[in-house]
Coordinates of C-alpha atoms in Angstrom, one line a residue:
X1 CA 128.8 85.6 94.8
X2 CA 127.1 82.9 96.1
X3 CA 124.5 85.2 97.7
X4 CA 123.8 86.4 94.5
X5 CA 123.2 83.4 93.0
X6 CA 120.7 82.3 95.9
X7 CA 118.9 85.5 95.4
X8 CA 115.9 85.1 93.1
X9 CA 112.7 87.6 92.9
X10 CA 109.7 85.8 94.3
X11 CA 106.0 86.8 94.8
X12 CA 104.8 87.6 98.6
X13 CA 102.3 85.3 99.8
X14 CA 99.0 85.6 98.6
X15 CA 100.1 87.4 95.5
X16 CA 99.8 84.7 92.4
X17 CA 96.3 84.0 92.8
X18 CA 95.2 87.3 92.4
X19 CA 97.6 88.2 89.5
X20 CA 96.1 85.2 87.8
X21 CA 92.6 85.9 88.4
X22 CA 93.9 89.3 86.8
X23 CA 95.4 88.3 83.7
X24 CA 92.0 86.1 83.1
X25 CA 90.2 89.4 83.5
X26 CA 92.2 90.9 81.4
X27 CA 92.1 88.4 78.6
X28 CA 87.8 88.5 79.5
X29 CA 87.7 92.7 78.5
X30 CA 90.1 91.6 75.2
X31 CA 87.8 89.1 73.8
X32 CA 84.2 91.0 75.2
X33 CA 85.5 94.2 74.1
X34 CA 87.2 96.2 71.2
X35 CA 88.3 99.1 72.8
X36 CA 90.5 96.3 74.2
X37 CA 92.6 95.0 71.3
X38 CA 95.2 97.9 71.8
X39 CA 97.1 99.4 74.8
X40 CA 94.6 102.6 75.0
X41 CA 92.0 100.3 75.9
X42 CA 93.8 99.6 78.8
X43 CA 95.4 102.7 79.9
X44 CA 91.6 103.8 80.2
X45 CA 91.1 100.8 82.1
X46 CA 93.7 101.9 84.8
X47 CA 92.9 105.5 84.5
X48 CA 89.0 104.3 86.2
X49 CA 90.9 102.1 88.5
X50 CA 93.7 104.6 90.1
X51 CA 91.7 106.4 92.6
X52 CA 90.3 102.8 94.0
X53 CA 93.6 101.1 94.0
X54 CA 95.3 104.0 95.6
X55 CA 92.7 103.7 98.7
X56 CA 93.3 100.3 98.6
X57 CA 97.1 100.6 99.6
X58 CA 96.0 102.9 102.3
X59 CA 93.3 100.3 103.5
X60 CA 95.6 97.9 103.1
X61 CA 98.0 99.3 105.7
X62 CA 95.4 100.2 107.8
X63 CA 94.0 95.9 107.5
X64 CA 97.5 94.7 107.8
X65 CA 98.2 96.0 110.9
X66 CA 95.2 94.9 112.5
X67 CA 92.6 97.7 111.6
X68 CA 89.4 98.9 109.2
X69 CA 89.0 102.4 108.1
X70 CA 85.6 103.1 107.0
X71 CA 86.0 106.7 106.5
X72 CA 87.8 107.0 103.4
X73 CA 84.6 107.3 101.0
X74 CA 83.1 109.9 103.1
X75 CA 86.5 111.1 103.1
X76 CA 86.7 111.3 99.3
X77 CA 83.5 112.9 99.3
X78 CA 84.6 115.8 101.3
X79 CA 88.0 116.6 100.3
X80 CA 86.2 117.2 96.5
X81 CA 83.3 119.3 97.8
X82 CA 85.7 121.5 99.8
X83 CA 88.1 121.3 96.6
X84 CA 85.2 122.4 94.7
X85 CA 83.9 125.0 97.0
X86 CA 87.4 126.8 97.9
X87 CA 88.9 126.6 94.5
X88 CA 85.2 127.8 92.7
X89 CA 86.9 127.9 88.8
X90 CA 90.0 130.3 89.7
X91 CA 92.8 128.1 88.9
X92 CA 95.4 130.8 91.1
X93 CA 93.5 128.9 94.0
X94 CA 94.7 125.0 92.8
X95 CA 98.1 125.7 94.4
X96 CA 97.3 126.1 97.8
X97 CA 94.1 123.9 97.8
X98 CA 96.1 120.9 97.1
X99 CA 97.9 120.6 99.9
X100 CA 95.3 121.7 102.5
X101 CA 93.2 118.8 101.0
X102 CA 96.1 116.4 101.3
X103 CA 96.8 117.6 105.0
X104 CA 93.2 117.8 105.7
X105 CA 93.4 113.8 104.8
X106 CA 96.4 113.5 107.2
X107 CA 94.3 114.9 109.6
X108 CA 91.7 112.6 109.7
X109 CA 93.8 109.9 109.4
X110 CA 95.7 110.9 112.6
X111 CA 92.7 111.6 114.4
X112 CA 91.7 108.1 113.5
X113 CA 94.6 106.5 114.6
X114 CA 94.5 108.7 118.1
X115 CA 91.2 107.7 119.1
X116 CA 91.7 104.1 117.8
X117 CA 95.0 103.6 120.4
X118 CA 94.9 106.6 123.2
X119 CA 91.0 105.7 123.9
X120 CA 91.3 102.0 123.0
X121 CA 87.8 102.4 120.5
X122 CA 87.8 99.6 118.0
X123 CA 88.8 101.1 114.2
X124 CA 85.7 99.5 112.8
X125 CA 83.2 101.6 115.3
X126 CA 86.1 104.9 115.3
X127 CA 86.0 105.5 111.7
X128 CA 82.1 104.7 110.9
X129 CA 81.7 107.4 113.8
X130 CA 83.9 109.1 111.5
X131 CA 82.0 108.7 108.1
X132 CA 79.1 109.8 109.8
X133 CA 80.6 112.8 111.2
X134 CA 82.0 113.4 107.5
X135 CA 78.3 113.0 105.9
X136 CA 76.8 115.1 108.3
X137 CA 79.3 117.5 108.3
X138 CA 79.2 117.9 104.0
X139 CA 75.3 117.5 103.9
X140 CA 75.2 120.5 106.5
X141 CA 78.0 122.6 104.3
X142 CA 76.4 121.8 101.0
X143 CA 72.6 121.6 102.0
X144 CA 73.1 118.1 99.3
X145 CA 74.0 120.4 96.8
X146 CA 78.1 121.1 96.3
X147 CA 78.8 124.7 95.1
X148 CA 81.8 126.0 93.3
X149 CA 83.6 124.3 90.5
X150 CA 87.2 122.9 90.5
X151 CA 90.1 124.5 88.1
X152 CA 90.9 123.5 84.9
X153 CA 94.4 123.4 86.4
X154 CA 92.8 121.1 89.2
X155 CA 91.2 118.6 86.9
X156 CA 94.6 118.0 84.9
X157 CA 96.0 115.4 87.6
X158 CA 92.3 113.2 86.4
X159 CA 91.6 113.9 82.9
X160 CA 95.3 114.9 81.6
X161 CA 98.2 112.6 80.6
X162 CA 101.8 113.0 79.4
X163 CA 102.7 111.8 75.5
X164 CA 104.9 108.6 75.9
X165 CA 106.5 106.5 73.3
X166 CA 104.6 103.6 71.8
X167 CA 101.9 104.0 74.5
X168 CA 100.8 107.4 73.2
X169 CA 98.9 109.6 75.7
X170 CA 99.9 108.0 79.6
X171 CA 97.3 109.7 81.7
X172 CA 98.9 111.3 84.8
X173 CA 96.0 109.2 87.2
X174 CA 98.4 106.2 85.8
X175 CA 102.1 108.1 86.6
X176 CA 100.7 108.9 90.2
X177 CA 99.5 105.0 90.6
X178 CA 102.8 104.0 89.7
X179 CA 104.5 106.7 91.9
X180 CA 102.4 105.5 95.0
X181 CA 102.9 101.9 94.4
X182 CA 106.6 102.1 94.3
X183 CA 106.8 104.1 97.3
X184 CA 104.8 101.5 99.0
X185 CA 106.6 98.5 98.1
X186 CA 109.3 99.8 99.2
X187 CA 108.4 101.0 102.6
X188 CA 107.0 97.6 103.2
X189 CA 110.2 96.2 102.4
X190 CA 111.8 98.1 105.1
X191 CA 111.9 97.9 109.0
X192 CA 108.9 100.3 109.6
X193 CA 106.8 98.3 107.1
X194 CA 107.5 94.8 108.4
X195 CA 107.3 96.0 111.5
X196 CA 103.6 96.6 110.9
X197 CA 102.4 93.5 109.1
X198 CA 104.2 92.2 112.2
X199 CA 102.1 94.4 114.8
X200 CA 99.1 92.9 112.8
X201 CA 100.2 89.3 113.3
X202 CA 100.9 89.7 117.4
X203 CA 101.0 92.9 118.8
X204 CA 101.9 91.9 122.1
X205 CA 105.5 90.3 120.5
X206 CA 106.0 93.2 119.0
X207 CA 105.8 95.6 122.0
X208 CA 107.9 93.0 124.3
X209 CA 110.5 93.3 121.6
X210 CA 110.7 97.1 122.3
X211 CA 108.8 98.1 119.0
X212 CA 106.1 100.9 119.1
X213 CA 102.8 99.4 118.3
X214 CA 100.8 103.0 118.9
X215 CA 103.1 105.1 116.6
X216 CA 102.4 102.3 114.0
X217 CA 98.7 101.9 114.6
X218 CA 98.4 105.9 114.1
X219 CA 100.9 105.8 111.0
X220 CA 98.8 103.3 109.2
X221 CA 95.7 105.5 109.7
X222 CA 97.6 109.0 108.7
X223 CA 98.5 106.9 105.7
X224 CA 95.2 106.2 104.6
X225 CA 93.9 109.3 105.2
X226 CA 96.8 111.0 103.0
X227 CA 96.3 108.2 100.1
X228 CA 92.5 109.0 100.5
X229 CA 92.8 112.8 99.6
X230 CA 95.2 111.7 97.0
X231 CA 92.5 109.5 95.3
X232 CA 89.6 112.0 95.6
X233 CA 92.1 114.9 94.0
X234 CA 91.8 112.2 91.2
X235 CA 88.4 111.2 91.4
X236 CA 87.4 114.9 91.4
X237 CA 89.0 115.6 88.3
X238 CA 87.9 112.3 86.3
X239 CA 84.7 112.7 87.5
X240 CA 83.9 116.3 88.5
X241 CA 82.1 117.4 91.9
X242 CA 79.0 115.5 93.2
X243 CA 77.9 114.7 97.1
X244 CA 78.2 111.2 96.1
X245 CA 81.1 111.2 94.6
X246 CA 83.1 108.7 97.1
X247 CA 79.6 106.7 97.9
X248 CA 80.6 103.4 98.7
X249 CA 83.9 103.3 98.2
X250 CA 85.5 102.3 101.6
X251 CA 83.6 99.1 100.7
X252 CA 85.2 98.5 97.5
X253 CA 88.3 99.4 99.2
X254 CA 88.1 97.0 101.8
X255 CA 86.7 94.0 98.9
X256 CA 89.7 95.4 96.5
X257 CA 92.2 94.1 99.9
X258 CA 90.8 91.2 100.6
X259 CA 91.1 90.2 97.0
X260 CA 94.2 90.5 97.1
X261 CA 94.6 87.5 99.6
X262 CA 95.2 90.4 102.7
X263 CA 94.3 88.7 106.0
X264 CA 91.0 90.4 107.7
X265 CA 93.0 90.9 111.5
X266 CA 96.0 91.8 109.8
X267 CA 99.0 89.7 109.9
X268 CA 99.7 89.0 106.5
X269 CA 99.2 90.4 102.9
X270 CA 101.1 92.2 99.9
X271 CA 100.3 95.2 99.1
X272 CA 101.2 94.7 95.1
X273 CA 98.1 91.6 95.8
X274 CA 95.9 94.8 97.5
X275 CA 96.4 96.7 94.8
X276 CA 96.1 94.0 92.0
X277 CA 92.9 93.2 94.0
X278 CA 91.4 97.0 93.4
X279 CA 92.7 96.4 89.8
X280 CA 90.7 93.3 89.4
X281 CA 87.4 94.3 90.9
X282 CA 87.1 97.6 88.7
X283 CA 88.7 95.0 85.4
X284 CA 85.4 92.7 86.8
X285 CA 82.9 95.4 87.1
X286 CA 84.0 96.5 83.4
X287 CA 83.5 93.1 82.2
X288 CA 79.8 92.4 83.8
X289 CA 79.4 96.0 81.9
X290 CA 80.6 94.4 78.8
X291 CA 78.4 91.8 79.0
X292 CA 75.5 93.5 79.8
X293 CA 75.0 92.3 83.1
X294 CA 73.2 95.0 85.5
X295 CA 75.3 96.6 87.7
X296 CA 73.3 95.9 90.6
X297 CA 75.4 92.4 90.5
X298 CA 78.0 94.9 92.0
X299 CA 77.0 94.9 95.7
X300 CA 76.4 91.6 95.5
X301 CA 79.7 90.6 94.4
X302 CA 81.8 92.9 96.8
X303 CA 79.5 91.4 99.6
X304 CA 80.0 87.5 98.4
X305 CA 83.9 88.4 98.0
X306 CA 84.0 89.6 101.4
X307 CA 82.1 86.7 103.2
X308 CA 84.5 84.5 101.0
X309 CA 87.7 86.1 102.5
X310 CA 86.5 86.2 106.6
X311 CA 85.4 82.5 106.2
X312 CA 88.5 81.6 104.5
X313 CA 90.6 83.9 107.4
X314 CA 88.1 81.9 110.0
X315 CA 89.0 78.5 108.7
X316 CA 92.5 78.7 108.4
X317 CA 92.8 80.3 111.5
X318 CA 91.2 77.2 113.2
X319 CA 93.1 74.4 111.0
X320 CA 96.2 76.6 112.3
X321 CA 95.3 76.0 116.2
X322 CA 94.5 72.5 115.1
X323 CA 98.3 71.6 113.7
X324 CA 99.4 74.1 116.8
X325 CA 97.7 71.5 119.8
X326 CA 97.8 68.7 118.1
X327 CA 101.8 69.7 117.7
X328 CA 102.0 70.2 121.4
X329 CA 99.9 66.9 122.7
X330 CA 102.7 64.9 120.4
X331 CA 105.9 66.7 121.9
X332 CA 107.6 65.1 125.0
X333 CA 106.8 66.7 128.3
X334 CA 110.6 68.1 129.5
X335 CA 111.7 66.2 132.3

């Protein structure tokens, strides 16, 4: 009983600042614009936003433990040209072409996570080899053209929706979000996910302790790579099929995390605040839209946002090894 009464739901650290940030964005696309003043407005808003904030929870895994993946755009670029060039209209072929594009991503991600731990490559220089690789590989495939068409039956899961109560027409980019983000709260609630943030934080404790840093390292990147195919199965069907369809977006990825308060080195970080974080940065870009601000300012924002977060990770870092000596220099030498 009296454990129950302790027991009260709090945010993660990190987490409030970026929810607030949100709601002022929110309140921003409600006063710049009328498509705003009812739920639909909104729904549309997370509709744009799913395939971004799902490759932000995989980034975010991959950040928290201590990693970057860079390949997921290229990534996303693939998966919907080979989507686009196996499937080519017949919608007989969607069944099967789903999940090779989702193990395809787990593929990736594994081979990521491999080279990243077995070889002892850094993740930042293993998967921009990888993007590169990916590029090549769809520029050489394609000739910078992407054939083929995806399915009606394909394009459901990014342009369809289910009728709901009240909120009329839910689209199922929005049921998926909410699928995935459940899931992932609740693996980082358990031992494998704490276990991760903790492998982030100090790997070396966490491998004296008996726990199996590699097998995480490689689970973080299989992760990613899955949630990766899972956005561009999304993105292809919002947007249709183009060779620069997932341009940019391990970038946005990466700014979406660090919004979200997500320590650069891993460590620390929520992944509700990473995925608030994507939510935010595509609620900002709508509002500069809004406002009739050129969306050039993009770039420029993810860049300042990301300078922002590896100063602020720099700085605390060094007032923490500060309070850390100056701790020790106080404490009585044992006798």
């Amino acid at each position: 009983m009296n454990a129950a009464k302790s027991w009260s739901p709090r945010l993660a650290e990190g987490t409030a600042p970026v929810l607030v940030v949100l709601v002022a964005l929110l309140i921003g696309l409600a006063i710049a614009g009328p498509a705003y003043s009812d739920p639909s407005g909104y729904l549309a808003l997370l509709k744009r936003a799913a395939p971004l904030v799902i490759l932000a929870i995989g980034q975010y895994f991959v950040v928290v433990s201590g990693g970057f993946d860079l390949s997921v755009g290229s990534l996303v670029t693939a998966e919907v040209v080979i989507a686009a060039r196996l499937i080519n209209g017949e919608d007989s072929a969607t069944a099967w072409v789903i999940p090779l594009l989702l193990g395809f991503g787990v593929l990736i991600g594994l081979v990521n996570g491999l080279i990243t731990t077995k070889l002892l490559v850094p993740s930042f220089i293993v998967t921009l080899g990888m993007l590169l690789v990916l590029d090549g590989a769809v520029f050489l495939w394609t000739g910078g053209a992407p054939r083929g068409a995806l399915s009606p039956s394909f394009r459901v899961f990014g342009r369809g929706g289910v009728d709901v109560p009240v909120l009329g027409l839910v689209p199922w980019s929005v049921v998926i979000l909410l699928v995935v983000l459940v899931a992932a709260v609740l693996f980082m609630r358990g031992g494998v996910g704490r276990t991760l943030v903790a492998v982030g934080d100090n790997e070396d404790a966490v491998r004296l302790a008996g726990g199996k840093v590699e097998q995480l390292k490689i689970l973080a990147f299989v992760l990613s790579g899955l949630l990766a195919a899972l956005a561009a199965i999304l993105l292809g069907g919002f947007a249709g099929v183009s060779a620069q369809v997932g341009t940019g977006l391990e970038f946005r990825a990466i700014t979406a995390v660090v919004l979200g308060g997500v320590l650069l080195g891993g460590g620390r970080g929520s992944v509700v605040a990473a995925a608030a974080g994507a939510l935010s940065l595509e609620a900002l870009f709508s509002l500069l839209n809004l406002l009739g601000v050129s969306g050039a300012l993009e770039s420029a924002v993810q860049g300042v946002i990301i300078i922002a977060a590896v100063a602020y990770a720099s700085l605390g870092a060094g007032l923490r090894h500060k309070v850390f000596t100056r701790k020790a220099r106080l404490e009585p030498a044992p006798r």
